[in-house]
């Protein structure tokens, strides 16, 4: 069966450290993989997109890797801050854009000062 | 938020009553989506639209119908609400040629008693 899993439901990390979140999938062949941030009571907000032929993408303190052999994406936040506390969702885009996304359940990140 | 509004933002209704949720966008994007978000399940696609009067079913479409008579409006109808449809509903939009990233509305919290 097809599955998309994010490694843990919750992750606590000390301020200033690097947070690493994992997204694994089985029986999918996504064209793109996307990461979103969701704050309590709000809709998800798009952060980064990485294509199947890209290994790594960076945006400010964020870095995403995509390994289609392992069927895994890693999402890193360097120099984490309490304001980074939120739920982070990974999503698969199976058909190269403008098709419905398949979302993981999310990882709730808490950055402790 | 990228020009997306949802109404109502909160609704309490009784089992068996019809309910219509509205999503309105000012971005003139072609693609619109309805998701529901539940603890333990994450975001799941209900229906989506790829143009005026063009819609398709998602993973959890049973008990829901949609209509799109104008580019800017996408309506989700629960013909006869059930307690299992208690959830937070999110509308999203995406534009062609932009990698498929989606922009979400603020959500509607629906409670069916």
Coordinates of N, CA and C in Angstrom, one line a residue, chain A residues 31 33 35 49-58 63-76:
Chain A
X31 N 7.0 13.4 -8.3 CA 7.8 14.3 -9.1 C 8.4 15.4 -8.3
X33 N 8.6 17.1 -4.1 CA 8.3 16.9 -2.7 C 8.3 18.3 -2.1
X35 N 7.5 20.9 1.4 CA 7.4 21.1 2.9 C 6.6 22.3 3.2
X49 N 10.1 23.5 -2.1 CA 9.8 22.5 -3.0 C 11.1 21.9 -3.5
X50 N 11.2 20.6 -3.7 CA 12.4 20.0 -4.3 C 11.9 19.0 -5.4
X51 N 12.6 19.0 -6.5 CA 12.2 18.2 -7.6 C 13.0 16.9 -7.5
X52 N 12.4 15.9 -8.2 CA 13.0 14.5 -8.1 C 14.4 14.5 -8.6
X53 N 14.9 15.4 -9.5 CA 16.2 15.3 -10.0 C 17.2 16.3 -9.2
X54 N 16.7 16.8 -8.1 CA 17.5 17.7 -7.2 C 17.8 16.9 -6.0
X55 N 19.0 17.1 -5.5 CA 19.5 16.4 -4.3 C 19.2 17.3 -3.0
X56 N 19.4 18.6 -3.2 CA 19.3 19.5 -2.1 C 18.8 20.8 -2.5
X57 N 18.1 21.5 -1.6 CA 17.6 22.8 -1.8 C 17.7 23.6 -0.5
X58 N 18.1 24.9 -0.6 CA 18.3 25.7 0.6 C 17.5 27.0 0.5
X63 N 17.0 23.7 4.9 CA 17.6 22.9 3.9 C 16.8 21.6 3.7
X64 N 16.5 21.3 2.5 CA 15.8 20.0 2.2 C 16.7 19.2 1.3
X65 N 16.7 17.9 1.6 CA 17.3 16.9 0.8 C 16.2 15.9 0.3
X66 N 16.5 15.3 -0.8 CA 15.6 14.4 -1.5 C 16.3 13.2 -2.0
X67 N 16.1 12.0 -1.5 CA 16.8 10.8 -2.0 C 15.7 9.9 -2.5
X68 N 15.6 9.8 -3.8 CA 14.6 9.0 -4.4 C 14.9 7.5 -4.4
X69 N 16.2 7.2 -4.1 CA 16.5 5.7 -3.9 C 16.1 5.3 -2.5
X70 N 16.3 6.1 -1.5 CA 15.9 5.7 -0.2 C 14.4 6.1 0.0
X71 N 13.8 6.8 -0.9 CA 12.5 7.3 -0.8 C 12.3 8.1 0.5
X72 N 13.2 9.1 0.6 CA 13.2 9.9 1.9 C 13.6 11.3 1.6
X73 N 13.0 12.2 2.4 CA 13.4 13.6 2.4 C 13.7 14.0 3.8
X74 N 14.8 14.8 4.0 CA 15.2 15.4 5.3 C 15.0 16.9 5.2
X75 N 14.4 17.4 6.3 CA 14.2 18.9 6.4 C 15.0 19.4 7.6
X76 N 15.9 20.3 7.4 CA 16.7 20.8 8.4 C 16.4 22.3 8.7

